CSV table of C-alpha atoms (C1' of nucleotides) in Angstrom, one decimal:
chain,number,residue,atom,x,y,z
A,1,MET,CA,-30.2,12.3,-27.7
A,2,ALA,CA,-27.2,14.3,-28.5
A,3,ARG,CA,-27.6,17.3,-26.2
A,4,PRO,CA,-30.4,17.9,-23.8
A,5,ARG,CA,-31.6,21.4,-23.1
A,6,GLN,CA,-30.5,21.0,-19.5
A,7,SER,CA,-27.1,19.5,-19.0
A,8,LEU,CA,-27.4,15.9,-17.8
A,9,LEU,CA,-24.2,16.2,-15.7
A,10,THR,CA,-22.6,18.7,-13.4
A,11,ARG,CA,-19.2,18.4,-11.7
A,12,GLN,CA,-21.0,18.0,-8.4
A,13,ARG,CA,-23.2,15.1,-9.6
A,14,ILE,CA,-20.1,13.3,-11.0
A,15,VAL,CA,-18.2,13.8,-7.7
A,16,GLU,CA,-21.1,12.5,-5.6
A,17,ALA,CA,-21.5,9.4,-7.8
A,18,ALA,CA,-17.8,8.7,-7.8
A,19,SER,CA,-17.6,9.2,-4.0
A,20,ALA,CA,-20.4,6.7,-3.5
A,21,LEU,CA,-18.8,4.2,-5.9
A,22,VAL,CA,-15.4,4.5,-4.2
A,23,ASP,CA,-17.0,3.9,-0.8
A,24,ARG,CA,-19.1,1.0,-2.0
A,25,GLU,CA,-16.7,-0.9,-4.2
A,26,GLY,CA,-13.3,0.6,-3.8
A,27,LEU,CA,-10.9,2.7,-5.9
A,28,GLU,CA,-10.3,-0.1,-8.3
A,29,ALA,CA,-13.9,-0.4,-9.2
A,30,VAL,CA,-14.0,3.2,-10.5
A,31,SER,CA,-13.6,3.3,-14.3
A,32,VAL,CA,-14.8,6.1,-16.5
A,33,ARG,CA,-17.2,3.8,-18.3
A,34,ARG,CA,-18.6,2.4,-15.0
A,35,LEU,CA,-19.0,5.8,-13.5
A,36,ALA,CA,-20.7,7.1,-16.6
A,37,THR,CA,-23.1,4.1,-16.6
A,38,GLU,CA,-24.2,4.9,-13.0
A,39,LEU,CA,-24.9,8.5,-14.1
A,40,GLY,CA,-26.9,7.4,-17.1
A,41,VAL,CA,-24.4,8.6,-19.8
A,42,ARG,CA,-21.5,7.2,-21.8
A,43,GLY,CA,-17.9,7.4,-20.8
A,44,PRO,CA,-16.7,10.2,-23.0
A,45,SER,CA,-19.4,12.5,-21.6
A,46,LEU,CA,-17.4,12.9,-18.4
A,47,TYR,CA,-14.6,14.6,-20.3
A,48,ASN,CA,-16.8,17.6,-20.8
A,49,HIS,CA,-16.6,18.3,-17.1
A,50,PHE,CA,-13.2,16.9,-16.0
A,51,SER,CA,-10.1,16.6,-18.1
A,52,THR,CA,-8.9,13.3,-16.6
A,53,LYS,CA,-10.1,10.5,-14.3
A,54,ALA,CA,-7.4,11.6,-11.8
A,55,GLU,CA,-9.1,15.0,-11.6
A,56,ILE,CA,-12.4,13.4,-10.6
A,57,LEU,CA,-10.7,11.4,-7.9
A,58,ASP,CA,-8.9,14.5,-6.6
A,59,ALA,CA,-12.3,16.3,-6.3
A,60,VAL,CA,-13.7,13.3,-4.4
A,61,ALA,CA,-10.7,13.5,-2.0
A,62,ASP,CA,-11.0,17.2,-1.5
A,63,ALA,CA,-14.7,17.0,-0.8
A,64,ILE,CA,-13.9,14.6,2.1
A,65,VAL,CA,-11.1,16.8,3.4
A,66,ALA,CA,-13.5,19.7,3.3
A,67,GLN,CA,-15.5,18.0,6.0
A,68,VAL,CA,-12.6,18.0,8.5
A,69,ASP,CA,-13.3,20.3,11.4
A,70,VAL,CA,-10.5,22.9,11.9
A,71,SER,CA,-12.5,25.2,14.1
A,72,ALA,CA,-10.5,24.2,17.2
A,73,PHE,CA,-7.6,26.3,16.0
A,74,ALA,CA,-9.6,29.4,16.7
A,75,THR,CA,-10.7,28.4,20.1
A,76,HIS,CA,-8.1,26.1,21.7
A,77,ASP,CA,-4.3,26.2,22.4
A,78,TRP,CA,-2.2,24.6,19.7
A,79,ARG,CA,-1.9,21.2,21.5
A,80,GLU,CA,-5.6,20.6,22.1
A,81,ALA,CA,-6.5,22.1,18.7
A,82,LEU,CA,-4.1,19.7,17.0
A,83,ARG,CA,-5.6,16.8,18.9
A,84,LEU,CA,-9.1,17.7,18.0
A,85,TRP,CA,-8.3,18.4,14.4
A,86,ALA,CA,-6.3,15.1,14.1
A,87,HIS,CA,-9.3,13.1,15.5
A,88,SER,CA,-11.7,14.9,13.1
A,89,TYR,CA,-9.4,14.2,10.1
A,90,HIS,CA,-8.9,10.6,11.3
A,91,ALA,CA,-12.7,10.1,11.6
A,92,ALA,CA,-13.3,11.6,8.1
A,93,LEU,CA,-10.8,9.2,6.5
A,94,SER,CA,-12.1,6.2,8.6
A,95,ALA,CA,-15.5,6.9,7.0
A,96,HIS,CA,-14.0,6.8,3.5
A,97,PRO,CA,-10.9,4.6,3.7
A,98,ASN,CA,-10.9,3.7,0.0
A,99,ILE,CA,-10.1,7.3,-1.1
A,100,VAL,CA,-7.0,7.5,1.1
A,101,PRO,CA,-4.4,6.5,-1.5
A,102,VAL,CA,-5.5,9.5,-3.6
A,103,LEU,CA,-4.8,12.1,-0.8
A,104,ALA,CA,-1.8,10.3,0.7
A,105,HIS,CA,0.6,12.1,-1.6
A,106,GLY,CA,-0.1,15.6,-0.3
A,107,PRO,CA,-2.3,18.5,-1.0
A,108,GLY,CA,-1.4,18.9,-4.6
A,109,ARG,CA,-3.8,21.5,-6.1
A,110,ARG,CA,-6.8,20.6,-4.0
A,111,PRO,CA,-8.2,23.8,-2.5
A,112,ALA,CA,-9.8,22.4,0.7
A,113,THR,CA,-6.6,20.5,1.5
A,114,LEU,CA,-4.5,23.5,0.9
A,115,ALA,CA,-6.7,25.6,3.1
A,116,MET,CA,-6.5,23.0,5.9
A,117,ALA,CA,-2.7,23.0,5.6
A,118,ASP,CA,-2.6,26.7,5.8
A,119,THR,CA,-4.7,26.8,9.0
A,120,VAL,CA,-2.6,24.1,10.7
A,121,TYR,CA,0.7,25.7,9.8
A,122,GLY,CA,-0.5,29.1,10.8
A,123,ALA,CA,-1.6,27.9,14.2
A,124,LEU,CA,1.8,26.2,14.8
A,125,ILE,CA,3.7,29.3,13.9
A,126,LYS,CA,1.5,31.4,16.1
A,127,ALA,CA,2.1,29.0,19.0
A,128,GLY,CA,5.8,29.8,18.8
A,129,TRP,CA,7.2,26.9,16.7
A,130,SER,CA,10.0,27.8,14.2
A,131,GLU,CA,9.2,27.4,10.6
A,132,ALA,CA,11.3,24.2,10.4
A,133,ARG,CA,9.6,22.6,13.4
A,134,ALA,CA,6.1,23.6,12.3
A,135,THR,CA,6.8,21.9,9.0
A,136,HIS,CA,8.1,18.8,10.8
A,137,ILE,CA,5.0,18.7,13.0
A,138,GLY,CA,2.7,19.1,9.9
A,139,ALA,CA,4.6,16.3,8.2
A,140,LEU,CA,4.4,14.1,11.3
A,141,MET,CA,0.6,14.6,11.6
A,142,ARG,CA,0.2,13.6,7.9
A,143,TYR,CA,2.3,10.5,8.4
A,144,LEU,CA,0.3,9.4,11.4
A,145,ILE,CA,-3.1,10.2,10.0
A,146,THR,CA,-2.7,8.9,6.5
A,147,GLY,CA,-0.5,6.0,7.7
A,148,SER,CA,-3.3,4.8,10.0
A,149,ALA,CA,-6.1,5.5,7.4
A,150,LEU,CA,-4.4,3.8,4.5
A,151,GLY,CA,-5.2,0.4,5.8
A,152,SER,CA,-6.1,-1.1,9.1
A,153,PHE,CA,-3.1,-2.6,10.9
A,154,ALA,CA,-5.3,-5.4,12.4
A,155,LEU,CA,-7.0,-6.2,9.1
A,156,GLY,CA,-3.5,-6.5,7.5
A,157,PHE,CA,-3.3,-9.9,9.3
A,158,SER,CA,-5.1,-12.8,7.7
A,159,GLY,CA,-7.7,-14.6,9.8
A,160,ASP,CA,-6.2,-17.9,8.9
A,161,PRO,CA,-4.6,-19.4,12.0
A,162,GLN,CA,-2.5,-21.9,10.0
A,163,LEU,CA,-0.5,-19.0,8.5
A,164,TYR,CA,1.1,-18.2,11.8
A,165,GLU,CA,2.1,-21.7,12.9
A,166,GLN,CA,5.8,-21.2,12.2
A,167,TYR,CA,6.0,-17.8,13.9
A,168,PRO,CA,6.4,-18.2,17.7
A,169,HIS,CA,4.8,-14.9,18.8
A,170,LEU,CA,2.1,-14.5,16.2
A,171,HIS,CA,-0.1,-17.5,17.3
A,172,ARG,CA,-3.0,-15.2,18.1
A,173,ALA,CA,-2.6,-12.8,15.2
A,174,HIS,CA,-5.6,-14.4,13.4
A,175,LEU,CA,-7.8,-12.9,16.1
A,176,LEU,CA,-6.7,-9.3,15.2
A,177,ALA,CA,-9.3,-8.9,12.5
A,178,GLY,CA,-12.1,-9.4,14.9
A,179,GLN,CA,-11.0,-6.5,17.0
A,180,HIS,CA,-9.7,-4.2,14.3
A,181,LYS,CA,-11.7,-1.1,15.3
A,182,CYS,CA,-10.4,-1.3,18.9
A,183,VAL,CA,-6.8,-2.1,17.9
A,184,ASP,CA,-6.6,0.6,15.2
A,185,ASP,CA,-8.3,3.4,17.1
A,186,GLY,CA,-6.4,2.6,20.2
A,187,ALA,CA,-3.0,2.7,18.4
A,188,PHE,CA,-3.9,6.0,16.8
A,189,ALA,CA,-5.0,7.6,20.0
A,190,LEU,CA,-1.9,6.3,21.9
A,191,GLY,CA,0.3,7.7,19.1
A,192,LEU,CA,-1.3,11.0,18.9
A,193,ASP,CA,-1.4,11.6,22.7
A,194,THR,CA,2.2,10.5,23.1
A,195,LEU,CA,3.4,12.7,20.3
A,196,LEU,CA,1.5,15.8,21.5
A,197,ASN,CA,2.8,15.3,25.1
A,198,GLY,CA,6.3,15.0,23.9
A,199,LEU,CA,6.1,18.0,21.6
A,200,ASP,CA,4.6,20.0,24.3
A,201,SER,CA,7.6,19.3,26.6
A,202,LEU,CA,9.9,20.2,23.8
A,203,LEU,CA,8.3,23.6,23.2
A,204,LEU,CA,8.3,24.4,26.9
A,205,LYS,CA,11.9,23.3,27.3
A,206,ASN,CA,13.3,25.3,24.4
A,207,GLY,CA,11.2,28.4,25.0
A,208,PRO,CA,8.5,30.0,22.9
A,209,ASN,CA,10.8,31.1,20.2
A,210,ARG,CA,12.3,27.7,19.3
B,1,MET,CA,10.8,-21.5,-29.8
B,2,ALA,CA,8.2,-23.1,-27.7
B,3,ARG,CA,10.2,-24.4,-24.8
B,4,PRO,CA,13.9,-24.1,-24.4
B,5,ARG,CA,15.8,-27.0,-22.6
B,6,GLN,CA,16.7,-24.6,-19.9
B,7,SER,CA,13.8,-22.5,-18.5
B,8,LEU,CA,14.1,-18.9,-19.6
B,9,LEU,CA,12.5,-17.6,-16.5
B,10,THR,CA,12.7,-18.2,-12.7
B,11,ARG,CA,10.7,-16.5,-10.0
B,12,GLN,CA,13.9,-14.8,-8.9
B,13,ARG,CA,14.6,-13.3,-12.3
B,14,ILE,CA,11.0,-12.1,-12.6
B,15,VAL,CA,11.1,-10.5,-9.2
B,16,GLU,CA,14.4,-8.7,-9.9
B,17,ALA,CA,13.2,-7.4,-13.2
B,18,ALA,CA,9.9,-6.2,-11.6
B,19,SER,CA,11.8,-4.6,-8.8
B,20,ALA,CA,14.0,-2.7,-11.1
B,21,LEU,CA,11.1,-1.6,-13.2
B,22,VAL,CA,9.1,-0.4,-10.2
B,23,ASP,CA,12.1,1.6,-9.0
B,24,ARG,CA,12.9,3.1,-12.4
B,25,GLU,CA,9.4,4.0,-13.6
B,26,GLY,CA,6.9,3.4,-10.8
B,27,LEU,CA,4.2,1.0,-10.0
B,28,GLU,CA,1.9,2.1,-12.8
B,29,ALA,CA,4.5,1.3,-15.4
B,30,VAL,CA,4.5,-2.4,-14.4
B,31,SER,CA,2.3,-4.3,-16.7
B,32,VAL,CA,2.6,-8.0,-17.4
B,33,ARG,CA,3.3,-7.4,-21.1
B,34,ARG,CA,5.9,-4.7,-20.3
B,35,LEU,CA,7.6,-6.8,-17.7
B,36,ALA,CA,7.7,-9.8,-20.0
B,37,THR,CA,9.3,-7.7,-22.8
B,38,GLU,CA,12.1,-6.7,-20.4
B,39,LEU,CA,12.7,-10.4,-19.7
B,40,GLY,CA,12.7,-11.3,-23.4
B,41,VAL,CA,9.4,-13.3,-23.3
B,42,ARG,CA,5.7,-12.8,-23.9
B,43,GLY,CA,3.2,-11.8,-21.3
B,44,PRO,CA,1.5,-15.2,-20.7
B,45,SER,CA,4.8,-16.8,-19.9
B,46,LEU,CA,4.9,-15.2,-16.5
B,47,TYR,CA,1.8,-17.1,-15.5
B,48,ASN,CA,3.9,-20.3,-15.5
B,49,HIS,CA,5.7,-18.9,-12.4
B,50,PHE,CA,3.2,-16.6,-10.7
B,51,SER,CA,-0.5,-16.9,-10.7
B,52,THR,CA,-1.3,-13.2,-10.7
B,53,LYS,CA,0.4,-9.9,-11.2
B,54,ALA,CA,-0.4,-9.1,-7.6
B,55,GLU,CA,1.6,-12.1,-6.5
B,56,ILE,CA,4.7,-10.7,-8.4
B,57,LEU,CA,4.4,-7.4,-6.7
B,58,ASP,CA,4.0,-9.0,-3.3
B,59,ALA,CA,7.2,-10.9,-3.9
B,60,VAL,CA,8.9,-7.6,-4.8
B,61,ALA,CA,7.7,-6.0,-1.6
B,62,ASP,CA,8.7,-8.9,0.5
B,63,ALA,CA,12.2,-9.0,-1.0
B,64,ILE,CA,12.6,-5.4,0.1
B,65,VAL,CA,11.3,-6.0,3.6
B,66,ALA,CA,13.7,-8.9,3.9
B,67,GLN,CA,16.6,-6.4,3.8
B,68,VAL,CA,15.4,-4.6,7.0
B,69,ASP,CA,17.8,-5.2,9.8
B,70,VAL,CA,16.2,-6.7,12.9
B,71,SER,CA,19.4,-7.7,14.6
B,72,ALA,CA,19.1,-5.0,17.2
B,73,PHE,CA,16.3,-6.8,18.9
B,74,ALA,CA,18.9,-9.5,20.0
B,75,THR,CA,21.5,-7.0,21.3
B,76,HIS,CA,19.7,-3.8,22.5
B,77,ASP,CA,16.9,-2.9,24.9
B,78,TRP,CA,13.4,-2.6,23.3
B,79,ARG,CA,13.6,1.1,23.0
B,80,GLU,CA,16.9,1.4,21.2
B,81,ALA,CA,16.2,-1.8,19.2
B,82,LEU,CA,12.9,-0.3,18.0
B,83,ARG,CA,14.6,2.9,17.0
B,84,LEU,CA,17.4,1.2,15.1
B,85,TRP,CA,14.9,-1.2,13.4
B,86,ALA,CA,12.5,1.7,12.5
B,87,HIS,CA,15.4,3.6,10.9
B,88,SER,CA,16.5,0.5,8.9
B,89,TYR,CA,12.9,0.0,7.7
B,90,HIS,CA,12.6,3.6,6.9
B,91,ALA,CA,15.8,3.5,4.9
B,92,ALA,CA,14.8,0.4,3.0
B,93,LEU,CA,11.5,2.0,1.9
B,94,SER,CA,13.1,5.3,1.1
B,95,ALA,CA,15.3,3.5,-1.3
B,96,HIS,CA,12.2,1.9,-3.0
B,97,PRO,CA,9.4,4.4,-2.4
B,98,ASN,CA,7.3,3.2,-5.4
B,99,ILE,CA,6.6,-0.2,-3.9
B,100,VAL,CA,5.2,1.2,-0.6
B,101,PRO,CA,1.5,1.1,-1.6
B,102,VAL,CA,1.9,-2.7,-2.0
B,103,LEU,CA,3.1,-3.3,1.5
B,104,ALA,CA,1.1,-0.6,3.2
B,105,HIS,CA,-1.9,-2.9,3.8
B,106,GLY,CA,0.0,-5.2,6.1
B,107,PRO,CA,2.0,-8.4,6.1
B,108,GLY,CA,-0.6,-10.5,4.3
B,109,ARG,CA,1.0,-13.8,3.4
B,110,ARG,CA,4.5,-12.4,2.8
B,111,PRO,CA,7.0,-14.5,4.8
B,112,ALA,CA,9.7,-11.9,5.4
B,113,THR,CA,7.2,-9.4,6.6
B,114,LEU,CA,5.5,-11.9,8.9
B,115,ALA,CA,8.9,-12.9,10.3
B,116,MET,CA,9.7,-9.2,11.0
B,117,ALA,CA,6.4,-8.7,12.7
B,118,ASP,CA,7.0,-11.8,14.8
B,119,THR,CA,10.4,-10.5,15.9
B,120,VAL,CA,9.1,-7.0,16.8
B,121,TYR,CA,6.1,-8.3,18.7
B,122,GLY,CA,8.1,-10.8,20.6
B,123,ALA,CA,10.6,-8.2,21.7
B,124,LEU,CA,7.9,-5.9,22.9
B,125,ILE,CA,6.2,-8.7,25.0
B,126,LYS,CA,9.6,-9.7,26.4
B,127,ALA,CA,10.2,-6.0,27.4
B,128,GLY,CA,7.1,-6.2,29.6
B,129,TRP,CA,4.4,-4.7,27.4
B,130,SER,CA,0.9,-6.2,27.6
B,131,GLU,CA,-0.3,-7.9,24.4
B,132,ALA,CA,-2.7,-5.1,23.8
B,133,ARG,CA,0.0,-2.4,24.2
B,134,ALA,CA,2.5,-4.4,22.1
B,135,THR,CA,-0.1,-4.5,19.3
B,136,HIS,CA,-0.7,-0.8,19.6
B,137,ILE,CA,3.0,-0.1,19.4
B,138,GLY,CA,3.4,-2.3,16.4
B,139,ALA,CA,0.5,-0.6,14.7
B,140,LEU,CA,1.9,2.8,15.5
B,141,MET,CA,5.3,2.0,14.1
B,142,ARG,CA,3.6,0.8,10.9
B,143,TYR,CA,1.6,4.0,10.7
B,144,LEU,CA,4.6,6.2,11.0
B,145,ILE,CA,6.9,4.2,8.8
B,146,THR,CA,4.6,3.5,5.9
B,147,GLY,CA,2.9,6.9,6.3
B,148,SER,CA,6.2,8.6,5.9
B,149,ALA,CA,7.4,6.3,3.1
B,150,LEU,CA,4.2,6.5,1.1
B,151,GLY,CA,5.0,9.9,-0.3
B,152,SER,CA,7.2,12.7,0.7
B,153,PHE,CA,5.4,15.4,2.7
B,154,ALA,CA,7.5,18.1,1.2
B,155,LEU,CA,7.1,16.9,-2.4
B,156,GLY,CA,3.3,16.8,-1.9
B,157,PHE,CA,3.5,20.6,-2.3
B,158,SER,CA,3.8,22.0,-5.8
B,159,GLY,CA,6.8,24.1,-6.7
B,160,ASP,CA,4.5,26.7,-8.3
B,161,PRO,CA,4.5,29.8,-6.1
B,162,GLN,CA,1.3,31.1,-7.7
B,163,LEU,CA,-0.7,28.3,-6.2
B,164,TYR,CA,-0.2,29.6,-2.7
B,165,GLU,CA,-1.0,33.3,-3.2
B,166,GLN,CA,-4.4,33.1,-1.5
B,167,TYR,CA,-3.1,31.1,1.5
B,168,PRO,CA,-1.7,33.5,4.1
B,169,HIS,CA,0.8,31.1,5.7
B,170,LEU,CA,1.9,29.0,2.8
B,171,HIS,CA,3.7,31.7,0.9
B,172,ARG,CA,6.9,29.7,1.1
B,173,ALA,CA,5.5,26.2,0.5
B,174,HIS,CA,6.8,26.2,-3.0
B,175,LEU,CA,10.3,25.9,-1.5
B,176,LEU,CA,9.6,22.7,0.3
B,177,ALA,CA,10.4,20.5,-2.7
B,178,GLY,CA,14.0,21.7,-2.8
B,179,GLN,CA,14.5,20.6,0.8
B,180,HIS,CA,12.4,17.4,0.8
B,181,LYS,CA,15.1,15.1,2.1
B,182,CYS,CA,15.8,17.3,5.1
B,183,VAL,CA,12.2,18.0,5.8
B,184,ASP,CA,11.0,14.4,5.5
B,185,ASP,CA,13.8,12.8,7.4
B,186,GLY,CA,13.7,15.4,10.1
B,187,ALA,CA,10.0,14.9,10.6
B,188,PHE,CA,10.5,11.1,10.8
B,189,ALA,CA,13.3,11.3,13.3
B,190,LEU,CA,11.4,13.8,15.4
B,191,GLY,CA,8.3,11.6,15.4
B,192,LEU,CA,10.2,8.5,16.2
B,193,ASP,CA,12.2,10.0,19.1
B,194,THR,CA,9.2,11.7,20.6
B,195,LEU,CA,7.2,8.5,20.4
B,196,LEU,CA,9.9,6.3,21.9
B,197,ASN,CA,10.6,8.7,24.7
B,198,GLY,CA,6.9,9.0,25.5
B,199,LEU,CA,6.4,5.2,25.4
B,200,ASP,CA,9.4,4.7,27.6
B,201,SER,CA,7.9,6.9,30.3
B,202,LEU,CA,4.6,5.1,30.1
B,203,LEU,CA,6.3,1.7,30.6
B,204,LEU,CA,8.3,3.0,33.6
B,205,LYS,CA,5.3,4.7,35.2
B,206,ASN,CA,3.0,1.7,34.9
B,207,GLY,CA,5.6,-0.9,35.9
B,208,PRO,CA,7.0,-3.8,33.8
B,209,ASN,CA,3.7,-5.8,33.8
B,210,ARG,CA,1.5,-3.1,32.2
C,1,DA,C1',7.2,-28.3,-18.1
C,2,DC,C1',7.1,-24.0,-20.1
C,3,DC,C1',6.7,-20.6,-24.0
C,4,DT,C1',3.5,-19.0,-27.7
C,5,DG,C1',-0.4,-16.6,-30.4
C,6,DA,C1',-5.0,-15.6,-30.3
C,7,DA,C1',-8.7,-14.3,-27.8
C,8,DC,C1',-11.9,-12.2,-24.1
C,9,DA,C1',-13.5,-8.6,-21.5
C,10,DC,C1',-11.9,-4.8,-20.1
C,11,DC,C1',-9.1,0.1,-19.5
C,12,DG,C1',-8.3,6.0,-20.3
C,13,DT,C1',-8.7,9.1,-23.7
C,14,DT,C1',-9.5,11.5,-28.4
C,15,DC,C1',-12.3,13.1,-31.8
C,16,DA,C1',-15.5,14.0,-35.5
C,17,DA,C1',-20.4,14.0,-35.8
C,18,DG,C1',-24.6,15.3,-34.1
C,19,DT,C1',-28.0,18.7,-32.0
D,1,DA,C1',-22.2,23.5,-25.1
D,2,DC,C1',-22.5,18.8,-24.3
D,3,DC,C1',-23.6,13.9,-25.4
D,4,DT,C1',-22.5,10.1,-28.8
D,5,DG,C1',-20.3,6.1,-31.4
D,6,DA,C1',-16.1,4.7,-33.1
D,7,DA,C1',-11.5,4.2,-32.6
D,8,DC,C1',-6.6,3.9,-30.6
D,9,DA,C1',-3.4,1.9,-27.8
D,10,DC,C1',-3.4,-0.3,-24.0
D,11,DC,C1',-4.8,-3.7,-19.7
D,12,DG,C1',-4.9,-8.8,-16.8
D,13,DT,C1',-5.8,-13.3,-17.7
D,14,DT,C1',-7.1,-17.8,-20.1
D,15,DC,C1',-6.2,-21.5,-23.0
D,16,DA,C1',-5.3,-24.6,-26.8
D,17,DA,C1',-1.3,-25.5,-29.5
D,18,DG,C1',3.3,-26.4,-29.8
D,19,DT,C1',7.9,-28.7,-28.3
DNA sequence: ACCTGAACACCGTTCAAGT
DNA sequence: ACCTGAACACCGTTCAAGT
């Protein structure tokens, strides 16, 4: 078979297969040949639909960002909208942690990510933040959201108790892995609430035109 | 030459060469063969000193973390110590941004990173935070510090003005790259100060044993 | 003990050849 | 237009052979 009458591949089928593979086995398991095999074709076939492997992974990342709920910006004040959006973003990345390194470097040319950035920035400006502050807040949200999604804090500690013997305060660090969901989500919520409360005071103190 | 009387390589020489290569050309440029060439040997020689490439990169990451200044925990109250430490950590990673993906997943088995975690956690406990809260605060700091170091927020936006034409609020996003240092450092400082202020109120409100 | 060449099982990507 | 095999220039890692 050289060319079937109906194309075997579409961009969408490739993105779905890549997304599933990333979720199932991690970013490192994704090779062009491997992905092609899962789709029933040979490696080079994918280059008829995407020009590089990076472009495929970008599309996977953007599909996940597209699921983030930004509707709160139309219905709530900036503070509550930011909180709801951040939790939705956090949840989307928690469901697909392996893709995070791909989107951690910014929106690039990914349309859904650019649209989300546009909505968030627009809402902050409308709320009275200066351009500089709105940019800072956008950056801060990305730091917190991708920083927390990039890898569990709790799972970053080995479960091997021996490892911590020489560290006086870490003698219970090996237990962190067992509670990682609680630790990581608690830290994220604490950080988000603390930040939003502090920013709110800042805006009130300096007036709506700061 | 099969074996010189004096070993050509040491772990330290390898780590220094790897660190310089990471800084100069990025993580992706580091291959075992490439690194060996820079050291005047062949690829397999490195396996006499490290058992995997990942172990070499771990050593590079730990050498950078070892430069972070934790002395403030001995001389300042928890809030100011955390602030000074976070800025030192941030500065160390800003000087070596390409290595950040290696350390973003936690301390693992890297001794300098574990020692740093031990110091920070111990200081928080001593300040009166509960174990759960101290863990949350440690996680939060990691989220902010690695999240901001992983990639510039400003540089995540392309410098191509055309890209933003269809996004009503991003029409000046192409200018971000030119101010990236100011944008990124400003966002980090704003986030850190806001967090520490908020956490301080929380500790005062709930008493020293919370 | 430590460096070497050869080898293994992979990579991303290109391209002429097929239909 | 789109899939293919063959090829190119790479990977990380192993291992027997050398001194």
